[in-house]
Coordinates of C-alpha atoms and ligand atoms in Angstrom, one line a residue:
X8 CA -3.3 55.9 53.8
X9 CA -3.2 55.2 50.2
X10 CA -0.6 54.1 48.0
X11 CA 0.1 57.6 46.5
X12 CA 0.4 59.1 49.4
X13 CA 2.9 56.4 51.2
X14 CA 4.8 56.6 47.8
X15 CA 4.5 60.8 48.3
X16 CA 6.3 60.4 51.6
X17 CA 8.7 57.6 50.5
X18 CA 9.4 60.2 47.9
X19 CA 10.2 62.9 50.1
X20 CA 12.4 60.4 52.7
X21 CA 14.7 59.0 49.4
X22 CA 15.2 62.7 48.8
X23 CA 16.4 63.6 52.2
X24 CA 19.1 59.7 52.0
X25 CA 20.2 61.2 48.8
X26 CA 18.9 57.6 47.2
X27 CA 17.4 56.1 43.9
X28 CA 14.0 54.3 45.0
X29 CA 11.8 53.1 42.4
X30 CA 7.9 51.9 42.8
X31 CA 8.1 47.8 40.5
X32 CA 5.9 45.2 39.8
X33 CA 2.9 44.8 40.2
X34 CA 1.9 47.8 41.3
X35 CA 3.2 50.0 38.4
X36 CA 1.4 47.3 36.2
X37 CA -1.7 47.5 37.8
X38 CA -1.6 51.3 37.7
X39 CA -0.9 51.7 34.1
X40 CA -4.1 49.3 33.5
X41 CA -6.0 51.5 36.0
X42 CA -6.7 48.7 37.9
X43 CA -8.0 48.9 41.6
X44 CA -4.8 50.4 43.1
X45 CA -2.7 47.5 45.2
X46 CA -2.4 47.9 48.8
X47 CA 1.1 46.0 48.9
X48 CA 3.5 47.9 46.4
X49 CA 7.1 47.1 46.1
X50 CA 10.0 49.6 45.8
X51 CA 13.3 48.6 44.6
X52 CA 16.2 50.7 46.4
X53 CA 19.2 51.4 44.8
X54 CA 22.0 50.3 47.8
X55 CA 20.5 48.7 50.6
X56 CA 16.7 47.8 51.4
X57 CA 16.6 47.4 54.8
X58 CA 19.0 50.6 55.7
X59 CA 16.8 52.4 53.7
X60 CA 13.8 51.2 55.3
X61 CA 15.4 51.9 58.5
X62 CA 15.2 55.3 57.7
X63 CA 12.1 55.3 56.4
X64 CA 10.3 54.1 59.8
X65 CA 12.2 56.7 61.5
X66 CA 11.2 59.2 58.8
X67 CA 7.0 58.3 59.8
X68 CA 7.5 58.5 63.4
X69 CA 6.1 55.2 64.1
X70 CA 3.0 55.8 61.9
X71 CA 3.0 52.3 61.1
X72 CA 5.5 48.7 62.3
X73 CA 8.8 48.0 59.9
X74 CA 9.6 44.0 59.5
X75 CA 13.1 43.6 58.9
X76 CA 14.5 40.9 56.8
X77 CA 18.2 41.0 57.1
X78 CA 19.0 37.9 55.3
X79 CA 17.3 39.1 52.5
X80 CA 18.3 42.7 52.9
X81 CA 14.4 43.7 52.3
X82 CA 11.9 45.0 55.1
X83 CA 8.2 45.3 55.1
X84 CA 7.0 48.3 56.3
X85 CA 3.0 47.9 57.3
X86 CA 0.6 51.2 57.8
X87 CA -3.0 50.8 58.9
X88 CA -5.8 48.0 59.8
X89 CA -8.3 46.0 58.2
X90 CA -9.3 47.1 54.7
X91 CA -7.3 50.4 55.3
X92 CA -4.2 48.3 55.6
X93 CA -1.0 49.2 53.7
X94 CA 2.1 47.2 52.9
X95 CA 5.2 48.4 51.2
X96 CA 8.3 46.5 50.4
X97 CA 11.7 47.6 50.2
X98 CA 14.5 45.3 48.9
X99 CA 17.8 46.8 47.4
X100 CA 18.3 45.4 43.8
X101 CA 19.4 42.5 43.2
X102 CA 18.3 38.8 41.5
X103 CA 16.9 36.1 43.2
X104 CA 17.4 32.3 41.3
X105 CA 16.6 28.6 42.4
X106 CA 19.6 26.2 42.3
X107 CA 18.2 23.5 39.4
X108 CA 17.0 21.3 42.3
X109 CA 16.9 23.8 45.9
X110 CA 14.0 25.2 47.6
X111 CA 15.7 28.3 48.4
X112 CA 16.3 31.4 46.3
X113 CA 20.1 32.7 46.1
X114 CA 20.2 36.4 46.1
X115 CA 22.9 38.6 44.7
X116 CA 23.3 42.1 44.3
X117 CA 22.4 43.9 40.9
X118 CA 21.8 47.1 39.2
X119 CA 18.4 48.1 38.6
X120 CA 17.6 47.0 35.0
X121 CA 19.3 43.3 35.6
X122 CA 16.9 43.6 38.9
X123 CA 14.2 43.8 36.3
X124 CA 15.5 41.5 34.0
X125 CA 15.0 39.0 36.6
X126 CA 11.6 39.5 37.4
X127 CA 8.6 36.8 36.0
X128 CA 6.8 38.9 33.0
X129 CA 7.6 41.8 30.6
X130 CA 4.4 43.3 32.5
X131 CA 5.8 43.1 35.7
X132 CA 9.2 44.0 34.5
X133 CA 8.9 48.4 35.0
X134 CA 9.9 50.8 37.1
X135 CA 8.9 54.7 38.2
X136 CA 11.0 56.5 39.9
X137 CA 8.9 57.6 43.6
X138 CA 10.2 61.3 42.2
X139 CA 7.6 61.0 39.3
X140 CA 4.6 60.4 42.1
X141 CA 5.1 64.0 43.6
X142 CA 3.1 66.1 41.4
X143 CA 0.4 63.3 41.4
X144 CA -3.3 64.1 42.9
X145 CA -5.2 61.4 42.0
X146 CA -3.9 58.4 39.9
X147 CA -3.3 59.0 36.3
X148 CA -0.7 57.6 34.3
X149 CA -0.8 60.5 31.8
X150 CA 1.6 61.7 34.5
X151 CA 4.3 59.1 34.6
X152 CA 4.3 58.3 31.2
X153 CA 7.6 58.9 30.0
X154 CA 8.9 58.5 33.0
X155 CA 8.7 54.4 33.3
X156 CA 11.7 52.2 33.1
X157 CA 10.8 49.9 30.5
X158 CA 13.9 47.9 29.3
X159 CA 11.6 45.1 28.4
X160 CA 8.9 46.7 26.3
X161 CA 6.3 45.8 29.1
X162 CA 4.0 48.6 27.7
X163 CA 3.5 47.3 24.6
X164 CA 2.9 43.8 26.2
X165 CA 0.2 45.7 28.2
X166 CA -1.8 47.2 25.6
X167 CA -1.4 43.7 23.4
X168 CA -2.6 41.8 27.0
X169 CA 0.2 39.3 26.3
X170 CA 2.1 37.8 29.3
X171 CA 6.0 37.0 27.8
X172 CA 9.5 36.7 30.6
X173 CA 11.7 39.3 30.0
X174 CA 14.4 36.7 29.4
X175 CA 14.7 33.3 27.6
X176 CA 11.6 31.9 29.7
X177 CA 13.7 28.8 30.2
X178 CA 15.9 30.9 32.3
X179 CA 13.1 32.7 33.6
X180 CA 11.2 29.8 34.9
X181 CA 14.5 27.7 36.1
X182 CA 14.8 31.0 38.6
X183 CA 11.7 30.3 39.7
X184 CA 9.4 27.7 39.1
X185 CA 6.5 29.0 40.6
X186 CA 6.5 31.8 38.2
X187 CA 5.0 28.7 35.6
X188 CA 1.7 28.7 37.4
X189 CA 1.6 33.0 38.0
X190 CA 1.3 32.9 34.4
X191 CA -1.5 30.6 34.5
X192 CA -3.5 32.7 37.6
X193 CA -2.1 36.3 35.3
X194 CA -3.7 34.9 32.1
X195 CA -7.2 34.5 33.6
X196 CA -6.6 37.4 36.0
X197 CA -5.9 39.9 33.6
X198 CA -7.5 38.1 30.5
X199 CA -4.3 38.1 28.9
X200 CA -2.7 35.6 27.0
X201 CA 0.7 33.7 26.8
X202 CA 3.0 34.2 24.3
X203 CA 3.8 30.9 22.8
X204 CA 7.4 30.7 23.0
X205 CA 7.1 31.1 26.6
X206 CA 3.7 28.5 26.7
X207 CA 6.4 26.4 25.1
X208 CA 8.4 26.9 28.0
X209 CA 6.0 26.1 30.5
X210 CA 4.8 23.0 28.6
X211 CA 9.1 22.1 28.7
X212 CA 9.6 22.6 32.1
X213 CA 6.2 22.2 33.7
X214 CA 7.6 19.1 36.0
X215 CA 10.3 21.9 38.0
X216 CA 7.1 22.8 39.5
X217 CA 8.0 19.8 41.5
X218 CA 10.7 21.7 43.6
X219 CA 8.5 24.5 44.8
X220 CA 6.3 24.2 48.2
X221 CA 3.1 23.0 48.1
X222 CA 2.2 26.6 50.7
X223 CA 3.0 28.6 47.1
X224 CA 1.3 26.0 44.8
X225 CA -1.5 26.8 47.3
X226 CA -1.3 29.9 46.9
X227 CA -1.5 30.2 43.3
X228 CA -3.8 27.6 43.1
X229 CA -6.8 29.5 45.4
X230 CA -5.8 33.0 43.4
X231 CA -6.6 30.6 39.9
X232 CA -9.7 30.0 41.7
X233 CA -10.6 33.6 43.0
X234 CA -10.7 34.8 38.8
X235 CA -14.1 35.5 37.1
X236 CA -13.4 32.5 34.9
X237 CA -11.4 30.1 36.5
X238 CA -11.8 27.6 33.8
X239 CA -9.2 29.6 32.0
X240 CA -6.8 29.1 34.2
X241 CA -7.9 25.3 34.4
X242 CA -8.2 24.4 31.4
X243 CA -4.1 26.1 30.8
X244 CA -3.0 23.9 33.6
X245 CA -4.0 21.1 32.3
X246 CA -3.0 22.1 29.0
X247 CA 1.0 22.4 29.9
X248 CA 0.4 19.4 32.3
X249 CA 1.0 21.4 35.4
X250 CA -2.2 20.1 36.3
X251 CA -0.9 16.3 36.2
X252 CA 1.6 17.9 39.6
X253 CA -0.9 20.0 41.5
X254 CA -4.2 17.9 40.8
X255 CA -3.8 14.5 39.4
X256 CA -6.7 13.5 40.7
X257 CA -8.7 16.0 38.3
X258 CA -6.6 15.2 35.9
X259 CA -7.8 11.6 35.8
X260 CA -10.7 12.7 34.8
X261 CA -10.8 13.5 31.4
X262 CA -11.7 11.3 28.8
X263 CA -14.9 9.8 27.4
X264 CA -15.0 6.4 27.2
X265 CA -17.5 4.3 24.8
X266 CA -18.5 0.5 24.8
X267 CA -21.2 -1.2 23.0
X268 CA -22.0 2.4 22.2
X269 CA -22.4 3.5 25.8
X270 CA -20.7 6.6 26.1
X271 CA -20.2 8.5 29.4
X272 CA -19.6 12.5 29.5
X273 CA -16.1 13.8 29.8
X274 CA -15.9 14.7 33.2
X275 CA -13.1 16.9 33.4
X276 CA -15.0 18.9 30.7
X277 CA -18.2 18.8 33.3
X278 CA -15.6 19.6 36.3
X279 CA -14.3 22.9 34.9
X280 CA -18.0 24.2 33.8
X281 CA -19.4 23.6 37.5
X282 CA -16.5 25.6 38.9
X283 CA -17.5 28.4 36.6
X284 CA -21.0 28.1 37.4
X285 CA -20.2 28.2 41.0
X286 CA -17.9 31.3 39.9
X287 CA -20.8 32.8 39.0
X288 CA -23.1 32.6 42.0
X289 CA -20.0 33.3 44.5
X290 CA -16.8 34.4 45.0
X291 CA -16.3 32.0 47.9
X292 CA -13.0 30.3 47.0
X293 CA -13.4 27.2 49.1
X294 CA -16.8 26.5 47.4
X295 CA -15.3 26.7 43.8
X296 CA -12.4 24.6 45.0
X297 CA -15.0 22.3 46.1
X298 CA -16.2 22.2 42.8
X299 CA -12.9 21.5 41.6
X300 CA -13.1 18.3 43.4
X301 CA -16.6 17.0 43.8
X302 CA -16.0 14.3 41.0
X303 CA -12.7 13.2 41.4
X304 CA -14.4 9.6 43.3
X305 CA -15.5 9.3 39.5
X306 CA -12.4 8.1 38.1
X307 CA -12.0 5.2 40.6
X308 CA -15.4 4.1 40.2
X309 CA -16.8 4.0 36.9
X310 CA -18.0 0.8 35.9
X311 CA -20.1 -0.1 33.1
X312 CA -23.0 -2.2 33.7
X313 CA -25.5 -4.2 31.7
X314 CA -28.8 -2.4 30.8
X315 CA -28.0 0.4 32.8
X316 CA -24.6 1.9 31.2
X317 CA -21.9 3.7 33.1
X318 CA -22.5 4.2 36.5
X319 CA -20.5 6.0 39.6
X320 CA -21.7 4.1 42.5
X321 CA -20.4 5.4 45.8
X322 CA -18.0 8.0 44.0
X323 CA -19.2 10.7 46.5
X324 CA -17.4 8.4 49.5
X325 CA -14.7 7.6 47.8
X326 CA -14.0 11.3 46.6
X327 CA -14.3 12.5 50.3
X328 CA -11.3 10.1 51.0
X329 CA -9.2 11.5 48.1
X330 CA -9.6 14.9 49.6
X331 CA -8.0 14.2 52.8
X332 CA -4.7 12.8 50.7
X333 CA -5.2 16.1 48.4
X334 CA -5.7 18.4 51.4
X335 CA -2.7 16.8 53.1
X336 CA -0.4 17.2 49.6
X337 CA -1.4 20.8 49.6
X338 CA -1.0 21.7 52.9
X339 CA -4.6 23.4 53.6
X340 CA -6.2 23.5 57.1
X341 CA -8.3 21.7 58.8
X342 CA -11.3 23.7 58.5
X343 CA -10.8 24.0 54.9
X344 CA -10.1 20.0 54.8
X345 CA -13.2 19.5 56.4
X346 CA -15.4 21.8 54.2
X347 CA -14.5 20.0 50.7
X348 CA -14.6 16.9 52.7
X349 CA -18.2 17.5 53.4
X350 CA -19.2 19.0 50.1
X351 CA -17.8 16.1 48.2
X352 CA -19.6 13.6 50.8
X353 CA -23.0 15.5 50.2
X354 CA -22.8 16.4 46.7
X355 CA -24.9 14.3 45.0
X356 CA -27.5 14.2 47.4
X357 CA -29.7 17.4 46.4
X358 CA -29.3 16.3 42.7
X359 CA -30.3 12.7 43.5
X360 CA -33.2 14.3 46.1
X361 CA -34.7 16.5 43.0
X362 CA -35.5 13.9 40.7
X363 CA -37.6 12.0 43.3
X364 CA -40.7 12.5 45.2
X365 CA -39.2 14.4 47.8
X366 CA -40.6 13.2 51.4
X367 CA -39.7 15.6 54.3
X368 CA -37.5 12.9 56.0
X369 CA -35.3 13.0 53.3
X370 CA -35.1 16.8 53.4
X371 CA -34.8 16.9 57.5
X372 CA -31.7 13.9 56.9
X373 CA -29.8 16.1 54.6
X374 CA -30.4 19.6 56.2
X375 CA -29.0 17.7 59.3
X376 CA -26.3 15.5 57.8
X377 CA -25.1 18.8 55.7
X378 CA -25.3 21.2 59.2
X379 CA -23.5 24.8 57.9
X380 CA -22.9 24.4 54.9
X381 CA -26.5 23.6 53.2
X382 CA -26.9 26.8 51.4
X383 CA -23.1 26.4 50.2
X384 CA -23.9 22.7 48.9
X385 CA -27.1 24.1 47.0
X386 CA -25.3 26.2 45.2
X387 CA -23.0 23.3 44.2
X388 CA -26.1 20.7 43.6
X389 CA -27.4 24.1 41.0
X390 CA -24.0 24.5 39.0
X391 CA -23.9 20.5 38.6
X392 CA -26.5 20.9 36.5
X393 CA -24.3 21.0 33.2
X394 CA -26.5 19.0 30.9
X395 CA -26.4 21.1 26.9
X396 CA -29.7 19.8 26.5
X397 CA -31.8 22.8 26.9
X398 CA -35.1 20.7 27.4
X399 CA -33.2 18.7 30.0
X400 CA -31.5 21.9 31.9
X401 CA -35.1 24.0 32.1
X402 CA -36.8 20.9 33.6
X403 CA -33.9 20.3 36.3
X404 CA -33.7 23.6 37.3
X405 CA -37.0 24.0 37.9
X406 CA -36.9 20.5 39.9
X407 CA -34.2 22.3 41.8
X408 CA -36.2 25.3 42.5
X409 CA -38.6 23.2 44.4
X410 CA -36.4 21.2 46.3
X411 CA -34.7 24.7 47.4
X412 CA -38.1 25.7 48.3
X413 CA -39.2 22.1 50.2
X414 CA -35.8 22.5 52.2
X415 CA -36.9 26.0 53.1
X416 CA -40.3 24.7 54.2
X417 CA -38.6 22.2 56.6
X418 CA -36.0 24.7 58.0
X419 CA -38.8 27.2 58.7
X420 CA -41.1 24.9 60.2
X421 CA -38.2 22.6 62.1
X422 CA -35.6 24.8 63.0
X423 CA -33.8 21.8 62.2
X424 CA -30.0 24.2 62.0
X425 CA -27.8 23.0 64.6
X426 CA -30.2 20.2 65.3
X427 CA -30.0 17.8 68.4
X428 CA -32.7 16.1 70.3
X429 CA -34.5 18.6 72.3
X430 CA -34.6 16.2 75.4
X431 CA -31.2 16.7 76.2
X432 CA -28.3 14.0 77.6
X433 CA -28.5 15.5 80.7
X434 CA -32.6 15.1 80.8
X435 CA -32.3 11.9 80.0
X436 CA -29.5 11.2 82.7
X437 CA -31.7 12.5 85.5
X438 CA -34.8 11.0 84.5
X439 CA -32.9 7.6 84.1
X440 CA -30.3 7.6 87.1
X441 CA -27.7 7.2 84.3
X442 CA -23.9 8.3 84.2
X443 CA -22.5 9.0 80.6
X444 CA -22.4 6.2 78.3
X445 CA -23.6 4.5 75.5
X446 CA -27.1 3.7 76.6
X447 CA -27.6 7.9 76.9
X448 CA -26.3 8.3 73.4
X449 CA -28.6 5.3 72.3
X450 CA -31.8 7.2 73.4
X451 CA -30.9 10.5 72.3
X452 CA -30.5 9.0 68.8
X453 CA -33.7 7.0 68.5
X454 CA -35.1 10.4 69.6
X455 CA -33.6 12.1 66.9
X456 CA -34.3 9.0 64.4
X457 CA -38.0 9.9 65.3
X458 CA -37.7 13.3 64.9
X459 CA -36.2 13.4 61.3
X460 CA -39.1 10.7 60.8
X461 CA -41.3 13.4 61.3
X462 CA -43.0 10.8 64.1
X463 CA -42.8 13.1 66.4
X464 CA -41.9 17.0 66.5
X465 CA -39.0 18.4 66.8
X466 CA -40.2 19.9 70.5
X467 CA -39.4 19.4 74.2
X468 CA -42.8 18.5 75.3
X469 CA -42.9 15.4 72.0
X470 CA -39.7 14.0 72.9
X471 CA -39.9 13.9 76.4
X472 CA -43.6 11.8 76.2
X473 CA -41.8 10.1 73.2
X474 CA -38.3 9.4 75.9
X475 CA -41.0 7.8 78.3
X476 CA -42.5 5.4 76.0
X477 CA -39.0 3.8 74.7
X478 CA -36.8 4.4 78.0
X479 CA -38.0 1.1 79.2
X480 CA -36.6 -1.1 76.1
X481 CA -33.5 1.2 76.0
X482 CA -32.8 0.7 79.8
X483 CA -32.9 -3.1 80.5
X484 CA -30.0 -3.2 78.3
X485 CA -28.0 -0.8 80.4
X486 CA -24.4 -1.7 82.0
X487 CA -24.2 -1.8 85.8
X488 CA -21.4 0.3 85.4
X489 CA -23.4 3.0 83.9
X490 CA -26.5 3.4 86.6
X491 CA -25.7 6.0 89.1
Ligands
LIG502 N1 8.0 38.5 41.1 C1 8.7 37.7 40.3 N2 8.6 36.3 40.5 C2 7.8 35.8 41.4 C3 7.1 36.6 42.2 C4 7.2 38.0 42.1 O1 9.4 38.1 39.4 N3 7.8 34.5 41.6 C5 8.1 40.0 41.0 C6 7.3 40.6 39.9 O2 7.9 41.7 39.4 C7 6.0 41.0 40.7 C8 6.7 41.5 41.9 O3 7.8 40.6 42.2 O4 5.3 42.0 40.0 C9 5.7 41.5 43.1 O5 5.3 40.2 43.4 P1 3.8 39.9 43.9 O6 3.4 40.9 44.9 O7 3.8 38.5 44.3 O8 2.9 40.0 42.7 P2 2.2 41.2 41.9 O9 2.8 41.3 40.5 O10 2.3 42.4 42.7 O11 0.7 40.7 41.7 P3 -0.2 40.1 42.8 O12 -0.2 40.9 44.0 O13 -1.5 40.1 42.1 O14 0.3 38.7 43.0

């Protein structure tokens, strides 16, 4: 079902109550912009929320599941699967405001038009009636026009793409920190940019940010990431310092530093341009946020030494470390931990790998060492290449191109994905008389050492002569405990 529809039947429901329901928020914005029409939209009720709502699931005959709030006085009513999935919201009016230093909003009730004063932007800050939807076939705002609640001039702010709080932002912010950074993720979202007075704001107030949950920060932080250029929203959090909360790590490194005329490049600077260039190739979030990080062992690092100038040494293991801590700040999963983790650890090795004469052992270690995500960390090792130097960027992309091609070679011809020796544990076990232990694991490695050697194949047949010919070196060393 789509949004017009739902709002059609909402419509018809609030008519039936006798009771004032207006569409809000983002949805209206969005629709005025003719934007890709929402699939959550949220309706502001004039009384209660979640009686309303009540009546509304009655009203659809269980055409979809109502989640009720009652703390709150909202309820989320939820229509559809999968890409067809609808969510509405229903919460009687009211404003919602952070104590200066709780984690929880206090809610009161209000009229409609304080309701909207409390919301985050001007933009954000309209209401239609669901009445003005009934006449509606196909979304056109010619139709409503006239019809929106506006008390805050969030039109005009539309058509100038300027993101301003309805209220003092000071006020607007101390209600809800958060709302700092949705200004941030709405300026490169919408390409729209802050009104000073409340960038002022944001740079005043930027360490309240310190109140809200990292889960939001989150959040906010991946949607930043998920924009066409997320070096605007980047390069705006560092600019009011919100970055220093979220990402000090990133933070630490800007700067360019210069001794005995050695000069190093600013790698914040480089930081934000590989994220774009990643932006460009995917809209995988994880992989940009991995190219948020993927310096940030730099910092910690640098040293500047004689006759060869400022080096990094080991920053890709020391960055892999920092992403557990930054992982653990912001409250992301495991799998997600152990992606960055990985793409930091790897990083530098397909740059490092283009430069040189390439052999195939080196290829077959990093295809291995890599495992999933190889054509992820390509695509990273290509948008590191930053360099302004025209010259300089032709030649190293064109290094790149035929290390992307080598590492194709080697996949096609070892089928190295998912690689393990091809003379299993249990292979070597039985041929042995061995029980599970070290010595097993010994032999299966120096099989695999020989393999990514290219000594021998990577085949049943060459690793079980090549198992014969070491077993006995391997075996005299074996524990009593671990013959069967
Ligand atoms: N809102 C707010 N302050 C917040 C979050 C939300 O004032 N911290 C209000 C805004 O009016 C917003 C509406 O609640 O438009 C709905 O919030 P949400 O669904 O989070 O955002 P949208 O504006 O709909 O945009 P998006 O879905 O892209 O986040």
């Amino acid at each position: 079902m789509d949004a017009i529809k739902v709002i059609k039947k909402i419509n018809t429901c609030a008519k039936k109550e006798k009771t004032e329901v207006y569409a809000v928020g983002g949805f209206v914005r969005d629709y005025i912009l003719g934007r890709k029409e929402k699939k959550d939209v949220d309706f502001v009720v004039v009384g209660s929320g979640l009686e309303f709502a009540k009546k509304f699931d009655l009203y659809m005959k269980e055409a979809g599941s109502l989640v009720e709030f009652p703390d709150f006085d909202t309820a989320r009513y939820v229509i559809g699967e999968g890409a067809e999935k609808m969510v509405v919201e229903f919460a009687g009016a009211r404003s919602e405001n952070y104590e200066a230093t709780s984690r929880k909003p206090k809610v009161v009730k209000a009229s409609l038009e304080q309701d909207l004063s409390r919301r985050d932007f001007t933009v954000n800050a309209m209401a239609v009636p669901v009445v003005a939807f009934a006449g509606i076939l196909k979304p056109s705002i010619k139709k409503i026009v006239g019809l929106v609640i506006d008390p805050f001039n969030g039109q005009i702010d539309l058509e100038n793409k300027t993101l301003r709080t309805p209220l003092d932002p000071d006020i607007t912010f101390s209600d809800d920190p958060l709302r700092m950074l949705r200004a941030v993720r709405f300026a490169g979202q919408l390409e729209f940019l802050i009104d000073s007075k409340t960038l002022k704001s944001i740079n005043d107030n930027f360490d309240r940010l310190k109140i809200i949950s990292a889960e939001r920060i989150q959040e906010e932080l991946l949607k930043m990431l998920a924009v066409k250029t997320p070096s605007v929203c980047l390069a705006l959090m560092f600019q009011t310092k919100l970055l220093s909360l979220v990402l000090p790590e990133v933070v630490d490194l800007d700067g360019v530093e210069e001794i005995f005329g050695h000069q190093h490049k600013n790698n914040l600077v480089h930081t934000f341009k590989v994220v774009d260039n990643i932006a460009q190739r995917t809209d995988k979030v994880m992989l940009r946020f991995a190219g948020l990080l993927h310096d940030i062992g730099k910092s910690k690092t640098k040293k500047l030494l004689p006759k060869i100038g400022w080096t990094f040494y080991a920053h890709e293991f020391v960055g892999k470390k920092m992403v557990y801590q930054i992982s653990k700040r912001l409250k992301l999963s495991k799998n997600d931990t152990e992606y960055l983790a990985n793409l930091v650890r790897w990083h530098q090795q397909p740059i490092s790998l283009m430069d040189d004469d390439i052999t195939d052992s080196a290829v077959r270690r990093l295809i291995v060492a890599v495992g999933e995500e190889l054509n992820d960390l390509l695509i990273l090792g290509r948008s590191d290449i930053t360099t302004g130097n025209p010259y300089k960027k032709e030649k190293r992309l064109k290094n790149y191109d035929n290390l992307e091609e080598r590492i194709k070679q080697v996949l096609e011809r070892d089928q190295l994905r998912a690689f393990q020796s091809p003379f299993r544990g249990e292979d070597i076990m039985k041929e042995c008389g061995l029980k599970p232990g070290p010595t097993v694991g010994r032999i299966k490695e120096a099989i695999e050492e020989a393999i990514l050697d290219g000594k021998i194949k990577n085949d049943y047949n060459e690793a079980k002569q090549y198992f014969l010919e070491i077993r006995k070196e391997y075996l005299d060393d074996a524990k009593d405990w671990e013959r069967s």
